[in-house]
Amino acid sequence: MTHITLALTKGRILNDALPLLRRADIVPSEDIAGSRKLVFFTNQAHIRLLILRGVDVPTYVQFGAADIGIAGKDILLEDGGDGYYEPIDLGIAACRLMTAVAAGAQPLKGRVIVATKYINVARAFYAQRGRQAEFIKLYGAMELAPILNLADEIVDIVDTGNTLRANGLVTREHIADISSRVIVNRAAMKTKFADIQSILDALRAVVENQS
Ligand code: AMP
C-alpha cells in the first residue's frame, strides 16, 4: 500500500468531516480536538491526516504535499481549482456565499466598493452582472466594513444570517451554494489509484447512505 496524506480543514468542516471519516473507517489514532498537533496517524497505517486552515488545503493538494483534501467550495471557487479533481460533494458545512449591505441601504447606481476575502469570486460575480466594482481584501470581520463606511457591500459566507443581523446587515444577492468537497491531486489520482479509489468509494458510500 502507498502512503496517503489527507488534508482536512480545521474548525466547522473538521467537526462535520470527522464523523463521516469514521463511518468510512478512517479514525484518528488520538483526539484531534484536544491536541495542538498538525499531523495525525489513523487506524489505517497508510493514511495520515493533516489539519490545516481552509485556504491552505487546495495549495497542499495542488502541489502534492497532500493527496486528498477536504475543503469548502467557497475556498475552491476562490482558489481556481488548478491541479486537482473535485470528485465528491460531502454535503457537510452547507452555507451560502452572498452579498450583504447595511440594512436600509439604497441600491447604488455607480461604482460599488466591495469588501471580502473572496476577491476572485467577487470580481467574477460583479463583472458578470456588468456592475463596476472596486475590491478591498479583508481576512475577517467583513461585517464591520459597511457599518464603518469602508465598503458599500460585502461578499461573505452566510449560514443562519445571525452574524449579519447582529451587525446591522442584510443579505442581497446569492452567489453560490457552498458545501465541503473532496479534492484529489491529479498526479496522485494516477500513481496511487487503488488506494485513493478505495478511500473515495468509502466516502461516497457514506454520503449516499445519509442522503
Ligand atoms: P451565520 O451567523 O450562521 O450566518 O454564520 C456566520 C459566520 O460563520 C460566517 O461569517 C462564516 O464566517 C462562518 N460560517 C458559517 N457557515 C460556515 C461554513 N459552512 N463554513 C465556513 N464558515 C462558515
Short mmCIF file of C-alpha atoms and ligand atoms in Angstrom, two decimals:
data_model
loop_
_atom_site.label_atom_id
_atom_site.label_comp_id
_atom_site.label_asym_id
_atom_site.label_seq_id
_atom_site.Cartn_x
_atom_site.Cartn_y
_atom_site.Cartn_z
CA MET A 1 0.00 0.00 0.00
CA THR A 2 1.13 3.53 -0.75
CA HIS A 3 1.02 6.26 1.84
CA ILE A 4 -1.93 8.59 1.58
CA THR A 5 -1.99 12.08 3.10
CA LEU A 6 -5.43 13.56 3.67
CA ALA A 7 -5.61 17.34 4.35
CA LEU A 8 -8.55 18.44 6.47
CA THR A 9 -9.90 21.94 7.10
CA LYS A 10 -9.89 22.79 10.79
CA GLY A 11 -12.96 24.25 12.52
CA ARG A 12 -16.55 23.71 11.46
CA ILE A 13 -15.65 21.49 8.48
CA LEU A 14 -13.43 19.26 10.63
CA ASN A 15 -16.25 18.78 13.14
CA ASP A 16 -18.58 17.63 10.38
CA ALA A 17 -15.94 15.64 8.49
CA LEU A 18 -14.66 13.51 11.38
CA PRO A 19 -17.90 11.53 11.90
CA LEU A 20 -18.05 10.99 8.14
CA LEU A 21 -14.46 9.75 8.03
CA ARG A 22 -15.17 7.49 10.98
CA ARG A 23 -18.01 5.85 9.07
CA ALA A 24 -15.61 5.40 6.16
CA ASP A 25 -13.30 3.61 8.65
CA ILE A 26 -10.72 6.39 8.84
CA VAL A 27 -10.28 7.14 12.55
CA PRO A 28 -7.55 9.38 14.02
CA SER A 29 -5.39 7.46 16.48
CA GLU A 30 -5.68 10.28 19.01
CA ASP A 31 -8.12 13.05 19.86
CA ILE A 32 -7.66 15.87 17.34
CA ALA A 33 -9.75 18.44 19.20
CA GLY A 34 -7.63 18.29 22.34
CA SER A 35 -4.28 18.50 20.55
CA ARG A 36 -2.02 21.13 19.02
CA LYS A 37 -0.52 18.65 16.58
CA LEU A 38 -0.90 19.19 12.85
CA VAL A 39 -0.32 15.60 11.70
CA PHE A 40 -2.27 12.58 12.95
CA PHE A 41 -1.97 8.90 12.22
CA THR A 42 -5.09 6.81 11.81
CA ASN A 43 -6.35 3.28 12.38
CA GLN A 44 -5.25 2.60 8.78
CA ALA A 45 -1.45 2.58 8.89
CA HIS A 46 -1.05 4.02 5.39
CA ILE A 47 -3.38 7.02 5.94
CA ARG A 48 -2.34 10.16 7.82
CA LEU A 49 -4.28 13.37 8.37
CA LEU A 50 -3.11 16.99 8.19
CA ILE A 51 -5.08 19.70 9.98
CA LEU A 52 -4.85 22.94 8.01
CA ARG A 53 -6.54 26.27 7.51
CA GLY A 54 -9.09 26.01 4.70
CA VAL A 55 -7.23 28.34 2.33
CA ASP A 56 -4.15 26.14 2.54
CA VAL A 57 -5.89 22.85 1.70
CA PRO A 58 -6.05 23.39 -2.11
CA THR A 59 -2.40 24.51 -2.09
CA TYR A 60 -1.22 21.35 -0.31
CA VAL A 61 -3.25 19.18 -2.69
CA GLN A 62 -2.30 21.10 -5.83
CA PHE A 63 1.43 20.63 -5.15
CA GLY A 64 1.04 17.02 -3.99
CA ALA A 65 2.05 17.62 -0.35
CA ALA A 66 -1.36 16.07 0.35
CA ASP A 67 -3.01 13.52 -1.94
CA ILE A 68 -6.58 14.23 -0.89
CA GLY A 69 -8.18 17.27 0.72
CA ILE A 70 -11.49 18.29 2.25
CA ALA A 71 -12.30 21.98 1.81
CA GLY A 72 -15.27 24.32 1.45
CA LYS A 73 -16.48 25.09 -2.06
CA ASP A 74 -16.01 28.80 -1.22
CA ILE A 75 -12.28 28.22 -0.82
CA LEU A 76 -12.14 26.14 -4.03
CA LEU A 77 -14.02 28.75 -6.06
CA GLU A 78 -11.62 31.41 -4.83
CA ASP A 79 -8.58 29.18 -5.46
CA GLY A 80 -9.49 28.45 -9.06
CA GLY A 81 -9.07 24.66 -8.97
CA ASP A 82 -5.70 24.06 -10.69
CA GLY A 83 -4.01 20.71 -10.21
CA TYR A 84 -6.77 18.72 -8.55
CA TYR A 85 -10.03 16.92 -9.23
CA GLU A 86 -13.16 17.53 -7.17
CA PRO A 87 -14.88 14.12 -7.20
CA ILE A 88 -17.24 14.24 -4.19
CA ASP A 89 -19.63 16.74 -2.63
CA LEU A 90 -19.79 15.67 1.02
CA GLY A 91 -22.83 17.88 1.66
CA ILE A 92 -21.44 18.99 5.04
CA ALA A 93 -20.89 22.53 6.38
CA ALA A 94 -23.54 23.80 3.99
CA CYS A 95 -23.99 27.56 3.68
CA ARG A 96 -24.29 30.26 1.01
CA LEU A 97 -21.93 32.80 -0.45
CA MET A 98 -23.85 36.08 -0.63
CA THR A 99 -23.54 39.81 -0.95
CA ALA A 100 -24.74 41.85 2.01
CA VAL A 101 -25.30 45.53 2.71
CA ALA A 102 -26.21 47.74 5.66
CA ALA A 103 -29.91 47.39 6.47
CA GLY A 104 -31.81 50.19 4.74
CA ALA A 105 -29.01 50.97 2.25
CA GLN A 106 -30.28 52.14 -1.16
CA PRO A 107 -29.09 50.21 -4.23
CA LEU A 108 -26.11 52.06 -5.72
CA LYS A 109 -26.10 53.01 -9.39
CA GLY A 110 -22.40 53.70 -9.96
CA ARG A 111 -19.20 52.08 -8.82
CA VAL A 112 -19.58 49.96 -5.72
CA ILE A 113 -16.87 49.22 -3.15
CA VAL A 114 -16.88 45.60 -2.02
CA ALA A 115 -15.01 44.21 0.98
CA THR A 116 -14.34 40.47 1.01
CA LYS A 117 -11.82 37.72 1.47
CA TYR A 118 -13.19 36.20 -1.77
CA ILE A 119 -11.69 38.72 -4.20
CA ASN A 120 -11.63 36.42 -7.26
CA VAL A 121 -15.16 35.16 -6.79
CA ALA A 122 -16.45 38.67 -6.13
CA ARG A 123 -14.66 40.12 -9.16
CA ALA A 124 -16.20 37.47 -11.44
CA PHE A 125 -19.66 37.95 -9.92
CA TYR A 126 -19.79 41.73 -10.29
CA ALA A 127 -18.26 41.57 -13.79
CA GLN A 128 -20.87 39.04 -14.87
CA ARG A 129 -23.59 41.39 -13.62
CA GLY A 130 -22.00 44.28 -15.52
CA ARG A 131 -21.53 46.17 -12.25
CA GLN A 132 -18.48 48.35 -11.81
CA ALA A 133 -16.78 47.45 -8.57
CA GLU A 134 -13.64 48.03 -6.58
CA PHE A 135 -12.49 45.36 -4.13
CA ILE A 136 -10.94 45.57 -0.69
CA LYS A 137 -9.35 42.42 0.69
CA LEU A 138 -10.18 41.61 4.30
CA TYR A 139 -9.29 38.49 6.27
CA GLY A 140 -12.13 38.60 8.81
CA ALA A 141 -14.88 40.69 10.38
CA MET A 142 -16.19 41.63 6.95
CA GLU A 143 -19.46 42.70 8.61
CA LEU A 144 -17.81 45.81 10.00
CA ALA A 145 -16.87 47.23 6.60
CA PRO A 146 -20.28 48.65 5.51
CA ILE A 147 -21.02 49.94 9.01
CA LEU A 148 -17.75 51.87 9.18
CA ASN A 149 -18.07 53.05 5.55
CA LEU A 150 -15.03 51.11 4.44
CA ALA A 151 -17.20 49.47 1.77
CA ASP A 152 -20.73 49.59 0.32
CA GLU A 153 -21.16 45.83 0.22
CA ILE A 154 -19.50 42.65 1.42
CA VAL A 155 -19.26 39.19 -0.08
CA ASP A 156 -19.27 36.57 2.67
CA ILE A 157 -20.46 33.19 3.86
CA VAL A 158 -23.92 33.14 5.39
CA ASP A 159 -25.36 30.23 7.34
CA THR A 160 -28.15 31.28 9.72
CA GLY A 161 -27.69 35.00 8.97
CA ASN A 162 -27.31 35.71 12.70
CA THR A 163 -23.88 37.30 12.33
CA LEU A 164 -25.14 39.69 9.64
CA ARG A 165 -28.25 40.61 11.62
CA ALA A 166 -26.27 41.17 14.80
CA ASN A 167 -24.17 43.70 12.90
CA GLY A 168 -26.99 45.58 11.15
CA LEU A 169 -26.56 43.97 7.71
CA VAL A 170 -28.97 42.21 5.36
CA THR A 171 -28.29 39.78 2.53
CA ARG A 172 -28.84 40.97 -1.01
CA GLU A 173 -27.69 38.60 -3.77
CA HIS A 174 -26.99 34.88 -3.78
CA ILE A 175 -23.66 33.99 -5.40
CA ALA A 176 -23.27 30.25 -4.76
CA ASP A 177 -24.39 27.36 -2.57
CA ILE A 178 -21.45 26.08 -0.55
CA SER A 179 -20.63 22.71 0.99
CA SER A 180 -17.44 20.76 1.63
CA ARG A 181 -15.83 18.88 -1.25
CA VAL A 182 -13.24 16.15 -1.57
CA ILE A 183 -10.37 17.13 -3.83
CA VAL A 184 -7.62 14.86 -5.19
CA ASN A 185 -4.20 15.72 -6.60
CA ARG A 186 -4.25 14.94 -10.33
CA ALA A 187 -0.93 13.07 -10.42
CA ALA A 188 -1.69 11.08 -7.24
CA MET A 189 -5.02 10.01 -8.75
CA LYS A 190 -2.94 8.08 -11.31
CA THR A 191 0.10 6.98 -9.29
CA LYS A 192 -1.87 5.96 -6.18
CA PHE A 193 -5.04 5.00 -7.98
CA ALA A 194 -6.08 1.89 -5.98
CA ASP A 195 -5.60 3.40 -2.53
CA ILE A 196 -7.22 6.71 -3.42
CA GLN A 197 -10.10 4.99 -5.17
CA SER A 198 -10.88 2.85 -2.12
CA ILE A 199 -11.00 5.95 0.11
CA LEU A 200 -13.24 7.76 -2.40
CA ASP A 201 -15.53 4.70 -2.66
CA ALA A 202 -15.85 4.52 1.13
CA LEU A 203 -16.65 8.25 1.38
CA ARG A 204 -19.16 8.04 -1.48
CA ALA A 205 -20.92 5.14 0.25
CA VAL A 206 -21.19 7.13 3.48
CA VAL A 207 -22.56 10.20 1.66
CA GLU A 208 -25.08 8.14 -0.31
CA ASN A 209 -26.29 6.34 2.81
CA GLN A 210 -27.04 9.53 4.67
CA SER A 211 -28.98 11.28 1.88
P1 AMP B 1 -24.15 32.70 10.50
O1 AMP B 1 -24.21 33.72 11.59
O2 AMP B 1 -24.80 31.39 10.90
O3 AMP B 1 -24.74 33.24 9.18
O4 AMP B 1 -22.63 32.32 10.23
C1 AMP B 1 -21.76 33.38 10.18
C2 AMP B 1 -20.29 33.11 10.05
O5 AMP B 1 -19.92 31.77 10.32
C3 AMP B 1 -19.86 33.42 8.64
O6 AMP B 1 -19.48 34.75 8.55
C4 AMP B 1 -18.72 32.49 8.41
O7 AMP B 1 -17.52 33.10 8.78
C5 AMP B 1 -18.98 31.34 9.35
N1 AMP B 1 -19.57 30.18 8.66
C6 AMP B 1 -20.87 29.83 8.64
N2 AMP B 1 -21.03 28.68 7.97
C7 AMP B 1 -19.83 28.31 7.53
C8 AMP B 1 -19.33 27.22 6.79
N3 AMP B 1 -20.15 26.25 6.35
N4 AMP B 1 -18.02 27.15 6.52
C9 AMP B 1 -17.20 28.10 6.97
N5 AMP B 1 -17.59 29.17 7.69
C10 AMP B 1 -18.88 29.28 7.98
#
